[in-house]
Short mmCIF file of C-alpha atoms and ligand atoms in Angstrom, two decimals:
data_model
loop_
_atom_site.label_atom_id
_atom_site.label_comp_id
_atom_site.label_asym_id
_atom_site.label_seq_id
_atom_site.Cartn_x
_atom_site.Cartn_y
_atom_site.Cartn_z
CA MET A 7 83.99 -96.83 80.62
CA ALA A 8 84.30 -94.01 83.16
CA THR A 9 85.96 -91.35 81.06
CA THR A 10 86.08 -87.74 82.10
CA ALA A 11 85.85 -84.82 79.73
CA LEU A 12 89.02 -84.57 77.68
CA PRO A 13 91.11 -81.42 78.27
CA ASP A 14 90.09 -78.23 76.41
CA GLN A 15 93.54 -77.82 74.87
CA LEU A 16 92.99 -80.84 72.58
CA SER A 17 92.35 -80.16 68.91
CA ASP A 18 89.26 -81.71 67.31
CA GLU A 19 91.53 -84.12 65.41
CA ALA A 20 93.16 -85.38 68.61
CA ARG A 21 89.85 -85.54 70.47
CA ASP A 22 88.13 -87.47 67.67
CA PHE A 23 90.86 -90.04 67.53
CA ILE A 24 91.07 -90.55 71.29
CA SER A 25 87.27 -90.88 71.70
CA ARG A 26 86.69 -93.48 69.04
CA ASP A 27 86.56 -97.28 69.48
CA HIS A 28 90.03 -98.79 69.50
CA GLY A 29 90.48 -102.29 68.14
CA LEU A 30 93.47 -104.39 67.17
CA LEU A 31 94.95 -103.99 63.69
CA ILE A 32 95.11 -107.46 62.18
CA ASN A 33 95.47 -108.09 58.46
CA GLY A 34 94.45 -104.54 57.61
CA GLU A 35 91.24 -104.64 59.67
CA TRP A 36 90.31 -103.18 63.02
CA VAL A 37 88.91 -105.92 65.21
CA PRO A 38 88.03 -106.33 68.88
CA ALA A 39 89.93 -108.87 71.00
CA ALA A 40 88.63 -112.41 70.44
CA ASP A 41 87.34 -112.56 74.01
CA GLY A 42 86.15 -108.93 73.97
CA ALA A 43 88.60 -107.92 76.74
CA THR A 44 89.63 -104.28 77.10
CA PHE A 45 91.76 -102.12 79.35
CA ASP A 46 91.81 -98.40 80.10
CA THR A 47 94.54 -95.93 79.29
CA VAL A 48 94.74 -92.90 81.55
CA ASP A 49 95.84 -89.28 81.62
CA PRO A 50 98.74 -89.35 84.10
CA SER A 51 98.16 -85.75 85.16
CA ASN A 52 94.92 -86.76 86.90
CA GLY A 53 94.61 -90.55 86.74
CA GLN A 54 91.39 -90.35 84.70
CA THR A 55 90.60 -92.83 81.93
CA ILE A 56 90.88 -91.31 78.45
CA ALA A 57 90.18 -94.34 76.26
CA GLU A 58 89.27 -98.01 76.31
CA ILE A 59 91.65 -100.26 74.39
CA ALA A 60 91.40 -103.85 73.17
CA GLN A 61 93.38 -106.27 75.33
CA GLY A 62 94.88 -108.74 72.86
CA GLY A 63 95.20 -112.31 74.10
CA ALA A 64 97.07 -115.36 72.80
CA GLU A 65 94.36 -116.00 70.20
CA ASP A 66 94.68 -112.45 68.85
CA VAL A 67 98.47 -112.71 68.78
CA ASP A 68 98.10 -115.95 66.83
CA ARG A 69 95.76 -114.29 64.32
CA ALA A 70 98.19 -111.38 63.91
CA VAL A 71 101.19 -113.69 63.45
CA LYS A 72 99.24 -115.68 60.84
CA ALA A 73 98.42 -112.45 59.01
CA ALA A 74 102.08 -111.39 59.14
CA ARG A 75 103.12 -114.83 57.88
CA ALA A 76 100.65 -114.69 54.99
CA ALA A 77 101.87 -111.20 54.11
CA PHE A 78 105.38 -112.64 53.99
CA ALA A 79 104.46 -115.41 51.51
CA ASP A 80 106.75 -115.66 48.47
CA ASP A 81 104.05 -114.48 46.08
CA SER A 82 102.57 -111.81 48.37
CA PRO A 83 102.36 -108.15 47.28
CA TRP A 84 104.96 -107.26 49.92
CA ARG A 85 107.51 -109.91 48.96
CA THR A 86 107.15 -109.24 45.24
CA MET A 87 107.34 -105.46 45.66
CA THR A 88 110.46 -103.81 44.25
CA ALA A 89 112.87 -102.17 46.67
CA PRO A 90 112.17 -98.63 45.37
CA ASP A 91 108.46 -99.18 45.93
CA ARG A 92 109.13 -100.31 49.49
CA ALA A 93 111.22 -97.18 50.00
CA ARG A 94 108.41 -95.06 48.62
CA LEU A 95 105.95 -96.50 51.14
CA LEU A 96 108.26 -95.54 54.01
CA VAL A 97 108.51 -92.00 52.63
CA LYS A 98 104.73 -91.88 52.26
CA LEU A 99 104.27 -92.97 55.87
CA ALA A 100 106.73 -90.26 56.97
CA GLU A 101 104.70 -87.68 55.03
CA LEU A 102 101.47 -88.83 56.64
CA LEU A 103 103.06 -88.55 60.09
CA GLU A 104 104.13 -85.02 59.16
CA GLY A 105 100.56 -84.21 58.16
CA SER A 106 99.28 -85.47 61.51
CA ALA A 107 102.20 -84.21 63.59
CA ASP A 108 100.27 -81.87 65.87
CA GLN A 109 97.54 -84.44 66.44
CA LEU A 110 100.09 -87.14 67.26
CA ALA A 111 101.94 -84.83 69.65
CA GLN A 112 98.75 -84.02 71.52
CA ILE A 113 97.67 -87.65 71.75
CA GLU A 114 101.12 -88.62 73.01
CA SER A 115 101.19 -85.80 75.53
CA LEU A 116 97.81 -86.76 76.97
CA ASP A 117 98.47 -90.50 77.05
CA ASN A 118 102.04 -90.35 78.39
CA GLY A 119 102.05 -87.08 80.33
CA LYS A 120 105.04 -85.60 78.54
CA PRO A 121 105.14 -81.92 77.50
CA VAL A 122 103.38 -81.46 74.17
CA THR A 123 106.26 -79.40 72.76
CA LEU A 124 108.67 -82.21 73.59
CA ALA A 125 106.33 -84.74 71.97
CA ARG A 126 106.15 -82.60 68.84
CA VAL A 127 109.85 -81.81 68.54
CA VAL A 128 111.41 -84.98 69.89
CA ASP A 129 108.97 -87.85 69.46
CA VAL A 130 107.12 -86.97 66.27
CA ASN A 131 109.93 -85.22 64.38
CA ALA A 132 112.44 -87.89 65.24
CA ALA A 133 109.98 -90.59 64.14
CA ILE A 134 109.59 -88.87 60.77
CA GLY A 135 113.37 -88.53 60.40
CA HIS A 136 113.83 -92.19 61.24
CA LEU A 137 111.41 -93.31 58.53
CA ILE A 138 113.20 -91.10 56.02
CA GLU A 139 116.58 -92.50 57.09
CA PHE A 140 115.38 -96.08 56.69
CA SER A 141 113.63 -95.35 53.39
CA GLY A 142 117.19 -95.13 52.04
CA TRP A 143 117.92 -98.76 52.89
CA PRO A 144 115.67 -100.97 50.68
CA THR A 145 117.67 -100.06 47.57
CA ARG A 146 120.99 -100.34 49.40
CA ILE A 147 121.06 -103.86 50.76
CA PRO A 148 123.83 -105.33 48.63
CA GLY A 149 125.50 -108.70 49.02
CA GLU A 150 129.10 -109.72 48.38
CA THR A 151 130.63 -111.56 45.46
CA HIS A 152 133.43 -114.12 45.88
CA PRO A 153 134.36 -115.18 42.34
CA ASP A 154 137.26 -117.39 43.45
CA ALA A 155 136.29 -118.45 46.95
CA VAL A 156 136.43 -122.14 46.08
CA ALA A 157 137.93 -123.74 42.96
CA ASN A 158 135.59 -123.45 39.98
CA THR A 159 132.96 -121.85 42.13
CA PHE A 160 131.39 -118.43 41.93
CA GLY A 161 130.14 -117.41 45.36
CA TYR A 162 127.86 -114.59 46.32
CA THR A 163 125.77 -113.61 49.30
CA ARG A 164 122.16 -112.55 49.56
CA ARG A 165 120.79 -110.60 52.50
CA GLU A 166 117.16 -111.47 52.97
CA PRO A 167 114.47 -110.36 55.40
CA VAL A 168 114.39 -112.37 58.62
CA GLY A 169 110.63 -112.93 58.34
CA VAL A 170 107.87 -112.28 60.86
CA CYS A 171 109.04 -109.93 63.62
CA GLY A 172 107.46 -109.45 67.03
CA GLN A 173 108.26 -105.96 68.26
CA ILE A 174 107.55 -104.92 71.85
CA VAL A 175 107.95 -101.30 72.85
CA PRO A 176 107.81 -99.26 76.06
CA TRP A 177 105.85 -96.19 77.09
CA ASN A 178 108.53 -93.51 77.48
CA PHE A 179 108.67 -92.46 73.80
CA PRO A 180 105.75 -94.52 72.50
CA LEU A 181 105.53 -93.40 68.86
CA LEU A 182 109.27 -92.99 68.44
CA MET A 183 110.06 -96.42 69.90
CA ALA A 184 107.44 -97.98 67.62
CA VAL A 185 108.99 -96.27 64.58
CA TRP A 186 112.52 -97.22 65.68
CA LYS A 187 111.28 -100.80 65.48
CA ILE A 188 109.07 -100.86 62.39
CA ALA A 189 111.24 -98.72 60.07
CA PRO A 190 114.22 -101.11 59.79
CA ALA A 191 111.92 -104.16 59.75
CA LEU A 192 109.86 -102.80 56.86
CA ALA A 193 112.94 -101.48 55.05
CA ALA A 194 114.39 -104.99 55.19
CA GLY A 195 111.15 -106.46 53.84
CA CYS A 196 110.00 -108.17 57.05
CA THR A 197 106.44 -108.24 58.36
CA VAL A 198 105.58 -107.09 61.85
CA VAL A 199 103.37 -107.65 64.86
CA LEU A 200 103.84 -104.55 67.00
CA LYS A 201 102.91 -104.61 70.70
CA PRO A 202 102.78 -101.10 72.21
CA ALA A 203 102.99 -100.53 75.96
CA GLU A 204 99.70 -100.78 77.84
CA GLN A 205 100.28 -97.38 79.45
CA THR A 206 100.47 -95.57 76.07
CA PRO A 207 98.79 -97.49 73.25
CA LEU A 208 97.21 -94.61 71.32
CA THR A 209 99.90 -93.31 68.95
CA ALA A 210 100.82 -96.84 67.81
CA LEU A 211 97.18 -97.34 66.79
CA ARG A 212 97.27 -94.08 64.85
CA LEU A 213 100.56 -95.20 63.28
CA GLY A 214 98.89 -98.43 62.15
CA GLU A 215 96.07 -96.44 60.60
CA LEU A 216 98.51 -94.16 58.75
CA ALA A 217 100.48 -97.20 57.53
CA LEU A 218 97.32 -98.55 55.90
CA GLU A 219 96.61 -95.14 54.41
CA ALA A 220 100.17 -95.05 53.04
CA GLY A 221 99.41 -98.27 51.13
CA ILE A 222 101.49 -100.70 53.16
CA PRO A 223 99.74 -103.99 52.31
CA PRO A 224 97.38 -105.56 54.87
CA GLY A 225 99.14 -107.92 57.27
CA VAL A 226 102.56 -106.31 56.84
CA LEU A 227 102.14 -104.19 59.98
CA ASN A 228 99.78 -105.55 62.63
CA VAL A 229 99.26 -103.77 65.93
CA VAL A 230 98.15 -105.83 68.93
CA THR A 231 97.56 -103.81 72.08
CA GLY A 232 97.67 -105.37 75.52
CA ASP A 233 99.87 -105.83 78.55
CA GLY A 234 102.86 -108.01 79.41
CA SER A 235 100.86 -111.20 78.84
CA THR A 236 100.23 -110.10 75.24
CA GLY A 237 103.96 -109.51 74.82
CA GLN A 238 104.66 -112.90 76.33
CA ALA A 239 102.32 -114.62 73.86
CA LEU A 240 104.15 -112.91 71.02
CA VAL A 241 107.58 -113.91 72.31
CA ARG A 242 106.44 -117.52 72.77
CA HIS A 243 104.70 -117.83 69.41
CA GLU A 244 106.40 -120.53 67.37
CA ASP A 245 106.03 -118.78 64.03
CA VAL A 246 107.77 -115.53 65.00
CA ASN A 247 111.28 -115.40 63.57
CA LYS A 248 112.62 -112.44 65.47
CA ILE A 249 111.84 -110.50 68.64
CA ALA A 250 112.89 -106.90 69.12
CA PHE A 251 112.27 -105.48 72.57
CA THR A 252 112.85 -102.21 74.39
CA GLY A 253 112.04 -102.06 78.09
CA SER A 254 113.21 -103.22 81.47
CA THR A 255 116.25 -105.41 81.98
CA ALA A 256 114.16 -107.90 83.99
CA VAL A 257 111.75 -108.52 81.10
CA GLY A 258 114.66 -108.41 78.63
CA ARG A 259 116.33 -111.30 80.45
CA GLU A 260 113.11 -113.30 80.33
CA ILE A 261 112.67 -112.65 76.61
CA GLY A 262 116.31 -113.47 75.95
CA GLU A 263 115.85 -116.81 77.66
CA VAL A 264 112.73 -117.76 75.68
CA ALA A 265 114.17 -116.53 72.38
CA GLY A 266 117.47 -118.29 73.08
CA LYS A 267 115.79 -121.60 73.68
CA ALA A 268 113.63 -121.27 70.57
CA LEU A 269 116.63 -119.96 68.57
CA LYS A 270 114.72 -116.87 67.52
CA ARG A 271 116.68 -113.81 66.48
CA VAL A 272 116.55 -111.24 69.25
CA THR A 273 117.60 -107.67 69.91
CA LEU A 274 117.17 -106.15 73.36
CA GLU A 275 117.43 -102.49 74.28
CA LEU A 276 117.29 -102.36 78.07
CA GLY A 277 117.89 -100.14 81.04
CA GLY A 278 120.76 -97.96 82.12
CA LYS A 279 122.34 -96.03 84.95
CA SER A 280 124.49 -93.66 83.01
CA PRO A 281 127.45 -91.74 84.47
CA ASN A 282 127.79 -88.10 83.48
CA ILE A 283 131.33 -86.99 84.26
CA VAL A 284 132.34 -83.36 84.72
CA LEU A 285 136.11 -82.88 84.43
CA PRO A 286 137.81 -79.96 86.21
CA ASP A 287 138.55 -78.15 82.93
CA ALA A 288 134.91 -78.26 81.72
CA ASP A 289 132.73 -75.27 80.89
CA ILE A 290 130.89 -75.64 84.19
CA GLU A 291 127.85 -73.63 83.16
CA ALA A 292 127.33 -75.78 80.07
CA ALA A 293 127.87 -78.91 82.15
CA VAL A 294 125.20 -77.85 84.64
CA THR A 295 122.71 -77.10 81.86
CA GLY A 296 123.47 -80.44 80.21
CA ALA A 297 123.29 -82.36 83.49
CA PHE A 298 119.93 -80.76 84.29
CA SER A 299 118.22 -81.60 81.01
CA GLY A 300 120.07 -84.95 80.83
CA ILE A 301 118.18 -86.19 83.89
CA TYR A 302 114.96 -84.15 84.09
CA PHE A 303 114.05 -84.27 80.36
CA ASN A 304 110.97 -86.51 79.85
CA SER A 305 110.74 -86.64 83.68
CA GLY A 306 113.82 -88.85 83.74
CA GLN A 307 111.94 -91.64 81.94
CA VAL A 308 114.70 -92.16 79.42
CA CYS A 309 116.83 -95.28 79.08
CA THR A 310 119.88 -93.05 78.48
CA ALA A 311 119.02 -90.60 81.31
CA ALA A 312 122.08 -88.94 82.85
CA SER A 313 121.15 -90.34 86.23
CA ARG A 314 124.55 -90.48 87.96
CA LEU A 315 126.52 -87.24 88.00
CA MET A 316 130.22 -87.41 88.86
CA VAL A 317 132.04 -84.15 89.58
CA GLN A 318 135.67 -83.61 90.63
CA LYS A 319 135.68 -82.84 94.37
CA ASP A 320 136.94 -79.23 93.97
CA GLN A 321 133.95 -78.27 91.79
CA PHE A 322 131.45 -80.56 93.45
CA ASP A 323 129.70 -78.05 95.71
CA ASP A 324 129.41 -75.38 93.00
CA VAL A 325 127.86 -77.80 90.51
CA VAL A 326 125.49 -79.33 93.07
CA ASN A 327 124.34 -75.92 94.30
CA ALA A 328 123.64 -74.69 90.77
CA LEU A 329 121.66 -77.84 89.94
CA ALA A 330 119.74 -77.73 93.22
CA ALA A 331 118.68 -74.13 92.53
CA GLN A 332 117.41 -75.06 89.04
CA ALA A 333 115.64 -78.16 90.33
CA GLU A 334 113.89 -76.22 93.10
CA ALA A 335 112.78 -73.60 90.56
CA THR A 336 111.18 -76.19 88.25
CA MET A 337 107.55 -76.94 89.05
CA PRO A 338 106.08 -79.99 87.30
CA GLY A 339 102.80 -79.62 85.43
CA PRO A 340 100.50 -81.43 82.98
CA GLY A 341 101.95 -82.17 79.55
CA LEU A 342 99.37 -80.15 77.65
CA ALA A 343 100.20 -76.95 79.55
CA PRO A 344 102.48 -74.98 77.20
CA THR A 345 105.13 -74.07 79.81
CA THR A 346 105.62 -77.53 81.34
CA PHE A 347 109.16 -78.93 81.28
CA VAL A 348 108.63 -81.80 83.75
CA GLY A 349 105.35 -83.68 83.25
CA PRO A 350 103.90 -86.40 85.47
CA LEU A 351 105.30 -89.93 85.46
CA VAL A 352 103.46 -92.27 83.14
CA SER A 353 101.51 -94.37 85.64
CA ALA A 354 100.59 -94.95 89.26
CA GLU A 355 102.97 -97.91 89.22
CA GLN A 356 105.93 -95.80 88.09
CA HIS A 357 104.98 -93.11 90.59
CA GLU A 358 105.06 -95.70 93.34
CA ARG A 359 108.36 -97.12 92.13
CA VAL A 360 110.11 -93.75 91.90
CA SER A 361 108.64 -92.60 95.23
CA SER A 362 110.05 -95.69 96.91
CA TYR A 363 113.52 -94.89 95.52
CA ILE A 364 113.21 -91.38 96.94
CA GLU A 365 112.36 -92.91 100.32
CA LYS A 366 115.41 -95.18 100.06
CA GLY A 367 117.50 -92.19 99.02
CA ARG A 368 116.49 -90.29 102.15
CA ASP A 369 117.98 -93.16 104.20
CA GLU A 370 121.12 -93.93 102.24
CA ALA A 371 122.07 -90.53 100.75
CA GLU A 372 121.65 -86.81 101.30
CA LEU A 373 118.64 -85.05 99.79
CA VAL A 374 119.57 -81.58 98.48
CA ALA A 375 116.58 -80.66 96.30
CA GLY A 376 113.05 -81.83 95.54
CA GLY A 377 111.84 -85.06 97.11
CA GLY A 378 108.15 -84.17 96.76
CA THR A 379 105.88 -86.74 95.16
CA SER A 380 102.75 -84.68 94.54
CA ILE A 381 101.75 -81.18 93.44
CA GLU A 382 98.92 -79.12 94.86
CA SER A 383 97.32 -78.17 91.54
CA HIS A 384 96.92 -81.84 90.48
CA PRO A 385 96.65 -83.96 93.61
CA ASP A 386 95.63 -87.12 91.71
CA GLY A 387 98.41 -86.86 89.11
CA TYR A 388 101.59 -88.93 89.15
CA PHE A 389 103.94 -86.02 89.76
CA VAL A 390 107.44 -86.11 91.22
CA LYS A 391 109.44 -82.95 91.76
CA PRO A 392 112.93 -82.77 90.25
CA THR A 393 115.01 -84.42 92.94
CA LEU A 394 118.72 -84.32 93.69
CA PHE A 395 120.71 -86.45 96.11
CA THR A 396 124.42 -86.54 96.88
CA SER A 397 126.22 -89.70 97.92
CA THR A 398 129.76 -90.98 98.39
CA ASP A 399 128.61 -94.61 98.59
CA ASP A 400 128.96 -96.43 95.27
CA ASN A 401 126.92 -99.31 96.65
CA ALA A 402 123.83 -97.24 97.50
CA SER A 403 120.81 -98.51 95.57
CA ILE A 404 120.07 -95.03 94.15
CA VAL A 405 123.64 -95.00 92.76
CA ARG A 406 123.47 -98.47 91.21
CA GLU A 407 119.87 -98.99 90.12
CA GLU A 408 117.80 -97.50 87.32
CA ILE A 409 115.13 -95.26 88.88
CA PHE A 410 113.50 -94.04 85.65
CA GLY A 411 112.24 -90.81 87.15
CA PRO A 412 113.41 -87.22 87.76
CA VAL A 413 115.92 -88.30 90.40
CA LEU A 414 119.62 -87.50 90.12
CA VAL A 415 122.44 -88.62 92.39
CA ALA A 416 125.67 -86.62 92.37
CA GLN A 417 128.98 -88.04 93.54
CA PRO A 418 132.42 -86.48 93.99
CA TYR A 419 135.59 -88.10 92.58
CA ASP A 420 139.35 -87.55 92.84
CA SER A 421 141.06 -88.36 89.55
CA ILE A 422 140.18 -89.25 85.96
CA GLU A 423 141.39 -92.85 86.48
CA ASP A 424 139.32 -93.13 89.65
CA VAL A 425 136.18 -91.83 87.95
CA ALA A 426 136.52 -94.10 84.89
CA ARG A 427 136.93 -97.17 87.08
CA ARG A 428 133.95 -96.29 89.27
CA ALA A 429 131.75 -95.33 86.32
CA ASN A 430 132.37 -98.78 84.79
CA GLU A 431 131.58 -100.74 87.93
CA GLY A 432 127.79 -100.95 87.50
CA SER A 433 125.89 -103.67 85.68
CA TYR A 434 124.65 -101.33 82.92
CA GLY A 435 126.45 -99.84 79.92
CA LEU A 436 124.01 -97.84 77.83
CA ALA A 437 125.45 -94.30 77.84
CA ALA A 438 128.09 -92.14 79.47
CA GLY A 439 129.04 -88.49 79.18
CA VAL A 440 132.13 -86.35 79.60
CA TRP A 441 132.32 -82.59 79.99
CA THR A 442 135.79 -81.23 79.19
CA LYS A 443 137.63 -78.69 77.04
CA ASP A 444 140.62 -80.99 76.69
CA LEU A 445 140.38 -83.23 73.62
CA ARG A 446 142.90 -85.66 75.06
CA ASN A 447 140.71 -86.33 78.09
CA ALA A 448 137.60 -86.60 75.91
CA HIS A 449 139.17 -89.27 73.71
CA LYS A 450 140.76 -91.02 76.66
CA LEU A 451 137.45 -91.39 78.48
CA ALA A 452 135.57 -92.24 75.26
CA GLY A 453 137.87 -95.23 75.06
CA LEU A 454 137.75 -96.17 78.73
CA LEU A 455 133.99 -95.96 79.38
CA ARG A 456 132.10 -99.21 78.75
CA ALA A 457 128.87 -97.91 77.19
CA GLY A 458 127.12 -97.96 73.82
CA SER A 459 126.85 -94.16 73.45
CA ILE A 460 129.41 -91.62 74.68
CA TYR A 461 128.45 -87.95 74.74
CA VAL A 462 131.16 -85.28 74.89
CA ASN A 463 129.95 -81.83 75.98
CA SER A 464 126.32 -82.81 75.32
CA TRP A 465 123.84 -85.40 76.53
CA GLY A 466 121.45 -87.69 74.71
CA THR A 467 122.44 -87.13 71.09
CA VAL A 468 120.90 -89.81 68.85
CA SER A 469 121.37 -90.39 65.14
CA SER A 470 119.27 -92.75 63.04
CA SER A 471 122.47 -93.59 61.16
CA MET A 472 124.67 -94.39 64.17
CA PRO A 473 124.42 -97.53 66.30
CA PHE A 474 122.31 -97.35 69.45
CA GLY A 475 122.35 -100.00 72.15
CA GLY A 476 124.04 -101.22 75.27
CA PHE A 477 127.02 -103.00 76.73
CA LYS A 478 126.49 -105.50 79.55
CA ALA A 479 122.97 -105.63 81.06
CA SER A 480 121.86 -102.70 78.88
CA GLY A 481 121.11 -104.97 75.97
CA VAL A 482 122.00 -107.19 73.06
CA GLY A 483 122.54 -105.91 69.52
CA ARG A 484 122.24 -102.44 68.07
CA GLU A 485 119.48 -100.41 66.48
CA HIS A 486 119.96 -97.71 63.78
CA GLY A 487 122.41 -97.45 60.93
CA THR A 488 124.10 -100.41 59.28
CA ALA A 489 123.80 -102.60 62.37
CA GLY A 490 120.12 -101.66 62.72
CA ILE A 491 119.17 -102.86 59.23
CA GLY A 492 121.43 -105.89 59.65
CA ALA A 493 119.38 -106.97 62.64
CA TYR A 494 116.45 -107.66 60.26
CA LEU A 495 118.43 -109.54 57.60
CA GLU A 496 119.59 -113.13 57.26
CA GLU A 497 122.75 -113.76 55.25
CA LYS A 498 122.81 -116.55 52.71
CA SER A 499 125.84 -117.83 50.81
CA VAL A 500 125.22 -119.11 47.27
CA PHE A 501 127.80 -121.31 45.51
CA ILE A 502 127.59 -121.75 41.73
CA ASN A 503 129.59 -124.64 40.39
CA MET A 504 131.33 -123.30 37.27
CA ALA A 505 133.18 -126.53 36.40
P1 LIG B 20 108.45 -103.51 80.99
O1 LIG B 20 109.77 -104.01 80.55
O2 LIG B 20 107.63 -104.40 81.86
O3 LIG B 20 107.53 -103.17 79.72
C1 LIG B 20 108.01 -102.84 78.44
C2 LIG B 20 107.15 -103.53 77.38
O4 LIG B 20 107.26 -104.94 77.52
C3 LIG B 20 105.66 -103.23 77.47
O5 LIG B 20 105.13 -103.19 76.16
C4 LIG B 20 105.13 -104.43 78.23
O6 LIG B 20 103.76 -104.68 78.01
C5 LIG B 20 105.98 -105.53 77.68
N1 LIG B 20 106.13 -106.68 78.57
C6 LIG B 20 106.04 -106.72 79.93
N2 LIG B 20 106.29 -107.96 80.39
C7 LIG B 20 106.53 -108.73 79.31
C8 LIG B 20 106.86 -110.10 79.13
N3 LIG B 20 107.00 -110.94 80.18
N4 LIG B 20 107.07 -110.58 77.88
C9 LIG B 20 106.96 -109.75 76.82
N5 LIG B 20 106.64 -108.44 76.92
C10 LIG B 20 106.44 -107.94 78.16
O7 LIG B 20 108.68 -102.13 81.68
P2 LIG B 20 107.70 -101.37 82.72
O8 LIG B 20 107.16 -102.32 83.73
O9 LIG B 20 106.74 -100.56 81.97
O10 LIG B 20 108.74 -100.40 83.44
C11 LIG B 20 109.54 -100.92 84.48
C12 LIG B 20 110.94 -100.36 84.40
O11 LIG B 20 111.53 -100.71 83.16
C13 LIG B 20 111.06 -98.86 84.44
O12 LIG B 20 111.00 -98.35 85.72
C14 LIG B 20 112.39 -98.65 83.81
O13 LIG B 20 113.41 -98.84 84.76
C15 LIG B 20 112.46 -99.73 82.77
N6 LIG B 20 112.11 -99.24 81.43
C16 LIG B 20 113.11 -99.06 80.53
C17 LIG B 20 112.82 -98.57 79.28
C18 LIG B 20 113.89 -98.34 78.27
O14 LIG B 20 113.71 -97.53 77.39
N7 LIG B 20 115.00 -99.05 78.33
C19 LIG B 20 111.52 -98.26 78.92
C20 LIG B 20 110.49 -98.48 79.85
C21 LIG B 20 110.81 -98.98 81.09
MG1 LIG B 21 98.11 -93.32 79.30
#
């Protein structure tokens, strides 16, 4: 493995973890891939390999699913555990994450490229909060009683864990996405095979280690690293009861097709192209600040990124000029540098993808800020400068398609009816935002916009207790809250003949 020296900023704890051998977590043991295959994960600020990771194949997936199935047996420690004890394990895991928070943030920052402060405050803290939220569920999964549903029959319902869950997560918030998946599954009493993204496998491996340390029984949480083919083997495995996936719409469609045919339970959290609408009565300064962080936060690699800005034509130039000035003043840098706000993109592939959208944008729209796809200080890193286009063409590809990078397109509109109609025209429906001081307009647009999350005078708010997911091509099902736990439960009706 051709690794370079790891950056000086890393703590000993982070360095030790990154430099060790990384196997697959199957049935509580760390094992190499059956065929010995590995892949490299890189530091996106310079393209250098930082660790060698086991590349799980179909045989490894099968071993992991068998372990998860055995851990789900009726007489297993997990299935016979009381609900309060299951809750306690989730709390314990949250505490262990808290104890390793700085280490996890550094590992995430190096592996993904994101600013370390963002990793600490957003990824790690939110992951801890999510585990705490879902630790409240095991003891609160009641059924219904129907004493008189049928003559002489007492009816009641039981809500039982779905079974073995295959969970496939992306690289944009690696630890957080893993915890968004495992917390409800474990709270419901399911067992899991988790497949992290190949670009950012490290924090999921550390999460698996902490889960064992917390006392979660072997086989309940298995972690199989690898690429799309590993994910595919998991989706196709006959003994997986449910697939939960976050990632691209293209892969989501493929998974939906396979799961549909096999009649597996499936939840899909997919892409977006989210309209951020500034009404004429808005606090324009706040709207500019919100629009800026809404798109450039996490280098725009956010499924709910505020990637399409819509401003009433009378304010359009003022808003665009203010954003352009901020974008030009923001210089990307490596995630571990303490002042970085915009880190590199996660991979060479994403860099290529986003760069090609910028090229397209130069043809079909007007470039007003950024456009650069490298920085002098780190010529081999996957950097893209905060970029802003304007366009009046709703059919332009940069207006319709998810770019997943620090690229914003701003469009003028005439009236509130006009903007709502245009905002709803795309194929996605993950998020939408409205900036206004008029409550009537806020509520009106909250009703009109076809998206799973609506932000009023903010962008990107997430709550572990409120549903998260998409309309249309942005997904199927919801994570978080009541719907989120429900996605890991089967309902059973029991009829007791009282005659
Ligand atoms: P992807 O959908 O290919 O990968 C996401 C996860 O799915 C990874 O763990 C990957 O290994 C796995 N995977 C890939 N192919 C699979 C298959 N056929 N069956 C099962 N699992 C499979 O996403 P990507 O290629 O990393 O990124 C491409 C685009 O996807 C991005 O540019 C962005 O537009 C979008 N994306 C969206 C999100 C989101 O949060 N909604 C996250 C990441 C990427
Ligand atoms: Mg990496």
